[in-house]
Amino acid sequence: RGSQRASRASGASGGDNFKEVEKKLIGTSKPDPILIPSAVTTPPPEIQVARDLEEAGRLLRRCCDAASILLQQRTLVKNAAAIAAASCQHALTVTLPFPSTDPSKCFWRKGPMRRETQTNLLTLLQRVCKTYQSATAVVQGSRGLLGSRSVTFACAVCVADAVARVKCEDD
């Protein structure tokens, strides 16, 4: 009788299936997640401010794509939301020239603009603002964050207003 208890305790009886119990406890293996690299620094080092409309569009597109990839991998990348927010904020406040009241000196109004360029810029501004909004909503709030969000959105609104007021050459 003592040997039966010992064999049951050790799992040597015919009713126990060690492999099935092991699979239940350990679970199935999961493949390692694939981390897609994202170039978060918005402008290349030699570009401080956009020099023409196409370059402004490229910088906004690059910011949108990098921040989107980064936010999709927020479970894998530490502080992904804060990095994406900083990238969007840099794109909107530094790399895009601020509009001027003088149309001859304003970056956005001094040259001709096609309708497709105008639509593309406005769409990209909208995407960057949505990405920035979603990234800053995840980050812990503070007075500094509230102030920087207000300034960043104000810059985006000023640029969008200047772009929307341009009379397109192909109208």
PDB file of C-alpha atoms in Angstrom:
ATOM      1  CA  ARG A   1       0.000   0.000   0.000  1.00  0.00           C
ATOM      2  CA  GLY A   2       2.852   2.428   0.734  1.00  0.00           C
ATOM      3  CA  SER A   3       4.416   1.725  -2.680  1.00  0.00           C
ATOM      4  CA  GLN A   4       1.133   2.606  -4.453  1.00  0.00           C
ATOM      5  CA  ARG A   5       1.062   6.017  -2.745  1.00  0.00           C
ATOM      6  CA  ALA A   6       4.675   6.636  -3.703  1.00  0.00           C
ATOM      7  CA  SER A   7       4.039   5.697  -7.335  1.00  0.00           C
ATOM      8  CA  ARG A   8       0.967   7.953  -7.507  1.00  0.00           C
ATOM      9  CA  ALA A   9       2.835  10.875  -5.958  1.00  0.00           C
ATOM     10  CA  SER A  10       5.681  10.502  -8.442  1.00  0.00           C
ATOM     11  CA  GLY A  11       3.251  10.306 -11.378  1.00  0.00           C
ATOM     12  CA  ALA A  12       4.233   6.814 -12.399  1.00  0.00           C
ATOM     13  CA  SER A  13       0.663   5.525 -12.573  1.00  0.00           C
ATOM     14  CA  GLY A  14      -0.849   4.836 -15.963  1.00  0.00           C
ATOM     15  CA  GLY A  15      -3.525   7.579 -15.653  1.00  0.00           C
ATOM     16  CA  ASP A  16      -1.109  10.575 -15.563  1.00  0.00           C
ATOM     17  CA  ASN A  17       0.198  11.977 -18.812  1.00  0.00           C
ATOM     18  CA  PHE A  18       3.189  14.149 -18.058  1.00  0.00           C
ATOM     19  CA  LYS A  19       3.435  15.647 -21.576  1.00  0.00           C
ATOM     20  CA  GLU A  20      -0.162  16.930 -21.548  1.00  0.00           C
ATOM     21  CA  VAL A  21       0.206  18.407 -18.060  1.00  0.00           C
ATOM     22  CA  GLU A  22       3.470  20.027 -19.131  1.00  0.00           C
ATOM     23  CA  LYS A  23       1.821  21.595 -22.216  1.00  0.00           C
ATOM     24  CA  LYS A  24      -1.039  22.962 -20.073  1.00  0.00           C
ATOM     25  CA  LEU A  25       1.347  24.515 -17.574  1.00  0.00           C
ATOM     26  CA  ILE A  26       3.883  25.897 -20.018  1.00  0.00           C
ATOM     27  CA  GLY A  27       1.510  26.755 -22.839  1.00  0.00           C
ATOM     28  CA  THR A  28       2.354  27.008 -26.485  1.00  0.00           C
ATOM     29  CA  SER A  29       5.389  28.949 -27.565  1.00  0.00           C
ATOM     30  CA  LYS A  30       4.893  32.302 -29.234  1.00  0.00           C
ATOM     31  CA  PRO A  31       7.182  33.533 -31.975  1.00  0.00           C
ATOM     32  CA  ASP A  32       9.265  36.593 -31.173  1.00  0.00           C
ATOM     33  CA  PRO A  33       7.592  39.790 -32.388  1.00  0.00           C
ATOM     34  CA  ILE A  34       9.102  41.463 -35.417  1.00  0.00           C
ATOM     35  CA  LEU A  35      10.302  44.955 -34.619  1.00  0.00           C
ATOM     36  CA  ILE A  36      10.172  47.235 -37.664  1.00  0.00           C
ATOM     37  CA  PRO A  37      12.773  50.006 -37.444  1.00  0.00           C
ATOM     38  CA  SER A  38      11.404  53.514 -37.640  1.00  0.00           C
ATOM     39  CA  ALA A  39      13.379  56.641 -38.538  1.00  0.00           C
ATOM     40  CA  VAL A  40      11.896  58.921 -35.914  1.00  0.00           C
ATOM     41  CA  THR A  41      14.129  61.928 -36.447  1.00  0.00           C
ATOM     42  CA  THR A  42      11.967  63.912 -38.806  1.00  0.00           C
ATOM     43  CA  PRO A  43      14.435  65.919 -40.859  1.00  0.00           C
ATOM     44  CA  PRO A  44      17.810  64.696 -42.056  1.00  0.00           C
ATOM     45  CA  PRO A  45      20.580  66.525 -40.147  1.00  0.00           C
ATOM     46  CA  GLU A  46      21.292  68.974 -42.981  1.00  0.00           C
ATOM     47  CA  ILE A  47      17.651  70.133 -43.206  1.00  0.00           C
ATOM     48  CA  GLN A  48      16.487  72.524 -40.485  1.00  0.00           C
ATOM     49  CA  VAL A  49      13.483  74.109 -42.222  1.00  0.00           C
ATOM     50  CA  ALA A  50      11.695  73.034 -45.394  1.00  0.00           C
ATOM     51  CA  ARG A  51      12.957  74.961 -48.427  1.00  0.00           C
ATOM     52  CA  ASP A  52      10.111  74.253 -50.847  1.00  0.00           C
ATOM     53  CA  LEU A  53       6.599  72.819 -50.861  1.00  0.00           C
ATOM     54  CA  GLU A  54       7.646  69.346 -51.998  1.00  0.00           C
ATOM     55  CA  GLU A  55      10.207  69.112 -49.227  1.00  0.00           C
ATOM     56  CA  ALA A  56       7.573  70.178 -46.679  1.00  0.00           C
ATOM     57  CA  GLY A  57       5.298  67.424 -47.961  1.00  0.00           C
ATOM     58  CA  ARG A  58       8.108  64.848 -47.778  1.00  0.00           C
ATOM     59  CA  LEU A  59       8.968  65.844 -44.211  1.00  0.00           C
ATOM     60  CA  LEU A  60       5.326  65.596 -43.123  1.00  0.00           C
ATOM     61  CA  ARG A  61       4.900  62.224 -44.858  1.00  0.00           C
ATOM     62  CA  ARG A  62       8.072  60.891 -43.240  1.00  0.00           C
ATOM     63  CA  CYS A  63       6.896  62.066 -39.827  1.00  0.00           C
ATOM     64  CA  CYS A  64       3.472  60.452 -40.307  1.00  0.00           C
ATOM     65  CA  ASP A  65       4.908  57.125 -41.405  1.00  0.00           C
ATOM     66  CA  ALA A  66       7.570  56.948 -38.690  1.00  0.00           C
ATOM     67  CA  ALA A  67       5.178  57.921 -35.894  1.00  0.00           C
ATOM     68  CA  SER A  68       2.526  55.510 -37.154  1.00  0.00           C
ATOM     69  CA  ILE A  69       4.978  52.593 -37.191  1.00  0.00           C
ATOM     70  CA  LEU A  70       6.232  53.565 -33.763  1.00  0.00           C
ATOM     71  CA  LEU A  71       2.743  53.795 -32.249  1.00  0.00           C
ATOM     72  CA  GLN A  72       1.794  50.412 -33.695  1.00  0.00           C
ATOM     73  CA  GLN A  73       4.762  48.924 -31.826  1.00  0.00           C
ATOM     74  CA  ARG A  74       4.143  50.687 -28.522  1.00  0.00           C
ATOM     75  CA  THR A  75       4.070  47.387 -26.647  1.00  0.00           C
ATOM     76  CA  LEU A  76       7.604  46.630 -27.870  1.00  0.00           C
ATOM     77  CA  VAL A  77       9.223  50.079 -27.721  1.00  0.00           C
ATOM     78  CA  LYS A  78       9.504  51.846 -24.394  1.00  0.00           C
ATOM     79  CA  ASN A  79       8.120  55.422 -24.444  1.00  0.00           C
ATOM     80  CA  ALA A  80       6.930  55.004 -28.034  1.00  0.00           C
ATOM     81  CA  ALA A  81       4.091  57.490 -27.577  1.00  0.00           C
ATOM     82  CA  ALA A  82       6.381  60.169 -26.167  1.00  0.00           C
ATOM     83  CA  ILE A  83       8.890  59.673 -28.991  1.00  0.00           C
ATOM     84  CA  ALA A  84       6.151  59.858 -31.631  1.00  0.00           C
ATOM     85  CA  ALA A  85       4.705  62.978 -30.001  1.00  0.00           C
ATOM     86  CA  ALA A  86       8.122  64.648 -29.940  1.00  0.00           C
ATOM     87  CA  SER A  87       8.639  63.794 -33.604  1.00  0.00           C
ATOM     88  CA  CYS A  88       5.272  65.271 -34.611  1.00  0.00           C
ATOM     89  CA  GLN A  89       5.845  68.339 -32.459  1.00  0.00           C
ATOM     90  CA  HIS A  90       9.256  68.907 -34.060  1.00  0.00           C
ATOM     91  CA  ALA A  91       7.782  68.555 -37.546  1.00  0.00           C
ATOM     92  CA  LEU A  92       4.993  71.052 -36.879  1.00  0.00           C
ATOM     93  CA  THR A  93       6.918  73.667 -34.918  1.00  0.00           C
ATOM     94  CA  VAL A  94      10.466  73.547 -36.334  1.00  0.00           C
ATOM     95  CA  THR A  95      10.691  72.039 -39.814  1.00  0.00           C
ATOM     96  CA  LEU A  96       7.675  73.840 -41.296  1.00  0.00           C
ATOM     97  CA  PRO A  97       8.180  77.574 -41.871  1.00  0.00           C
ATOM     98  CA  PHE A  98       5.746  79.799 -40.020  1.00  0.00           C
ATOM     99  CA  PRO A  99       3.438  81.836 -42.297  1.00  0.00           C
ATOM    100  CA  SER A 100       3.991  85.560 -42.732  1.00  0.00           C
ATOM    101  CA  THR A 101       1.371  88.274 -43.121  1.00  0.00           C
ATOM    102  CA  ASP A 102       3.223  89.631 -46.155  1.00  0.00           C
ATOM    103  CA  PRO A 103       2.322  87.412 -49.143  1.00  0.00           C
ATOM    104  CA  SER A 104       5.602  88.235 -50.928  1.00  0.00           C
ATOM    105  CA  LYS A 105       7.635  86.917 -47.963  1.00  0.00           C
ATOM    106  CA  CYS A 106       5.365  84.060 -46.917  1.00  0.00           C
ATOM    107  CA  PHE A 107       6.822  80.631 -47.715  1.00  0.00           C
ATOM    108  CA  TRP A 108       3.388  79.186 -48.368  1.00  0.00           C
ATOM    109  CA  ARG A 109       2.073  81.994 -50.618  1.00  0.00           C
ATOM    110  CA  LYS A 110       5.120  83.348 -52.453  1.00  0.00           C
ATOM    111  CA  GLY A 111       5.128  80.782 -55.260  1.00  0.00           C
ATOM    112  CA  PRO A 112       2.503  78.988 -57.317  1.00  0.00           C
ATOM    113  CA  MET A 113       0.854  75.945 -55.813  1.00  0.00           C
ATOM    114  CA  ARG A 114      -1.076  73.206 -57.590  1.00  0.00           C
ATOM    115  CA  ARG A 115      -4.372  71.911 -56.219  1.00  0.00           C
ATOM    116  CA  GLU A 116      -2.923  68.429 -55.622  1.00  0.00           C
ATOM    117  CA  THR A 117      -0.035  69.901 -53.590  1.00  0.00           C
ATOM    118  CA  GLN A 118      -2.462  71.937 -51.512  1.00  0.00           C
ATOM    119  CA  THR A 119      -4.690  68.914 -50.863  1.00  0.00           C
ATOM    120  CA  ASN A 120      -1.678  66.737 -50.060  1.00  0.00           C
ATOM    121  CA  LEU A 121      -0.276  69.269 -47.562  1.00  0.00           C
ATOM    122  CA  LEU A 122      -3.624  69.723 -45.831  1.00  0.00           C
ATOM    123  CA  THR A 123      -4.160  65.958 -45.616  1.00  0.00           C
ATOM    124  CA  LEU A 124      -0.673  65.411 -44.214  1.00  0.00           C
ATOM    125  CA  LEU A 125      -1.174  68.193 -41.667  1.00  0.00           C
ATOM    126  CA  GLN A 126      -4.387  66.510 -40.589  1.00  0.00           C
ATOM    127  CA  ARG A 127      -2.617  63.134 -40.257  1.00  0.00           C
ATOM    128  CA  VAL A 128       0.246  64.600 -38.235  1.00  0.00           C
ATOM    129  CA  CYS A 129      -2.238  66.368 -35.932  1.00  0.00           C
ATOM    130  CA  LYS A 130      -4.244  63.163 -35.405  1.00  0.00           C
ATOM    131  CA  THR A 131      -1.073  61.209 -34.692  1.00  0.00           C
ATOM    132  CA  TYR A 132       0.124  63.905 -32.300  1.00  0.00           C
ATOM    133  CA  GLN A 133      -3.248  63.941 -30.539  1.00  0.00           C
ATOM    134  CA  SER A 134      -3.286  60.168 -30.091  1.00  0.00           C
ATOM    135  CA  ALA A 135       0.351  60.092 -28.938  1.00  0.00           C
ATOM    136  CA  THR A 136      -0.109  62.852 -26.356  1.00  0.00           C
ATOM    137  CA  ALA A 137      -3.341  61.308 -25.082  1.00  0.00           C
ATOM    138  CA  VAL A 138      -1.354  58.261 -23.951  1.00  0.00           C
ATOM    139  CA  VAL A 139       1.440  60.219 -22.254  1.00  0.00           C
ATOM    140  CA  GLN A 140       0.931  61.266 -18.643  1.00  0.00           C
ATOM    141  CA  GLY A 141      -0.513  64.780 -18.622  1.00  0.00           C
ATOM    142  CA  SER A 142       1.138  67.825 -17.116  1.00  0.00           C
ATOM    143  CA  ARG A 143       0.982  71.591 -17.470  1.00  0.00           C
ATOM    144  CA  GLY A 144       4.018  71.554 -19.746  1.00  0.00           C
ATOM    145  CA  LEU A 145       2.425  68.967 -22.008  1.00  0.00           C
ATOM    146  CA  LEU A 146      -0.796  70.977 -22.169  1.00  0.00           C
ATOM    147  CA  GLY A 147       1.159  74.100 -23.129  1.00  0.00           C
ATOM    148  CA  SER A 148       3.214  72.339 -25.781  1.00  0.00           C
ATOM    149  CA  ARG A 149       0.071  70.713 -27.227  1.00  0.00           C
ATOM    150  CA  SER A 150      -1.596  74.129 -27.475  1.00  0.00           C
ATOM    151  CA  VAL A 151       1.417  75.708 -29.195  1.00  0.00           C
ATOM    152  CA  THR A 152       1.890  72.746 -31.546  1.00  0.00           C
ATOM    153  CA  PHE A 153      -1.758  72.738 -32.625  1.00  0.00           C
ATOM    154  CA  ALA A 154      -1.668  76.534 -33.023  1.00  0.00           C
ATOM    155  CA  CYS A 155       1.332  76.197 -35.370  1.00  0.00           C
ATOM    156  CA  ALA A 156      -0.493  73.505 -37.334  1.00  0.00           C
ATOM    157  CA  VAL A 157      -3.612  75.684 -37.618  1.00  0.00           C
ATOM    158  CA  CYS A 158      -1.574  78.679 -38.825  1.00  0.00           C
ATOM    159  CA  VAL A 159       0.163  76.596 -41.490  1.00  0.00           C
ATOM    160  CA  ALA A 160      -3.096  74.950 -42.555  1.00  0.00           C
ATOM    161  CA  ASP A 161      -4.766  78.358 -42.795  1.00  0.00           C
ATOM    162  CA  ALA A 162      -1.952  79.721 -44.956  1.00  0.00           C
ATOM    163  CA  VAL A 163      -2.050  76.660 -47.231  1.00  0.00           C
ATOM    164  CA  ALA A 164      -5.843  76.737 -47.524  1.00  0.00           C
ATOM    165  CA  ARG A 165      -5.846  80.444 -48.487  1.00  0.00           C
ATOM    166  CA  VAL A 166      -3.480  79.949 -51.431  1.00  0.00           C
ATOM    167  CA  LYS A 167      -5.119  80.471 -54.809  1.00  0.00           C
ATOM    168  CA  CYS A 168      -4.053  77.432 -56.788  1.00  0.00           C
ATOM    169  CA  GLU A 169      -2.632  77.951 -60.249  1.00  0.00           C
ATOM    170  CA  ASP A 170      -4.709  75.188 -61.840  1.00  0.00           C
ATOM    171  CA  ASP A 171      -8.114  76.417 -60.596  1.00  0.00           C
TER     172      ASP A 171
END
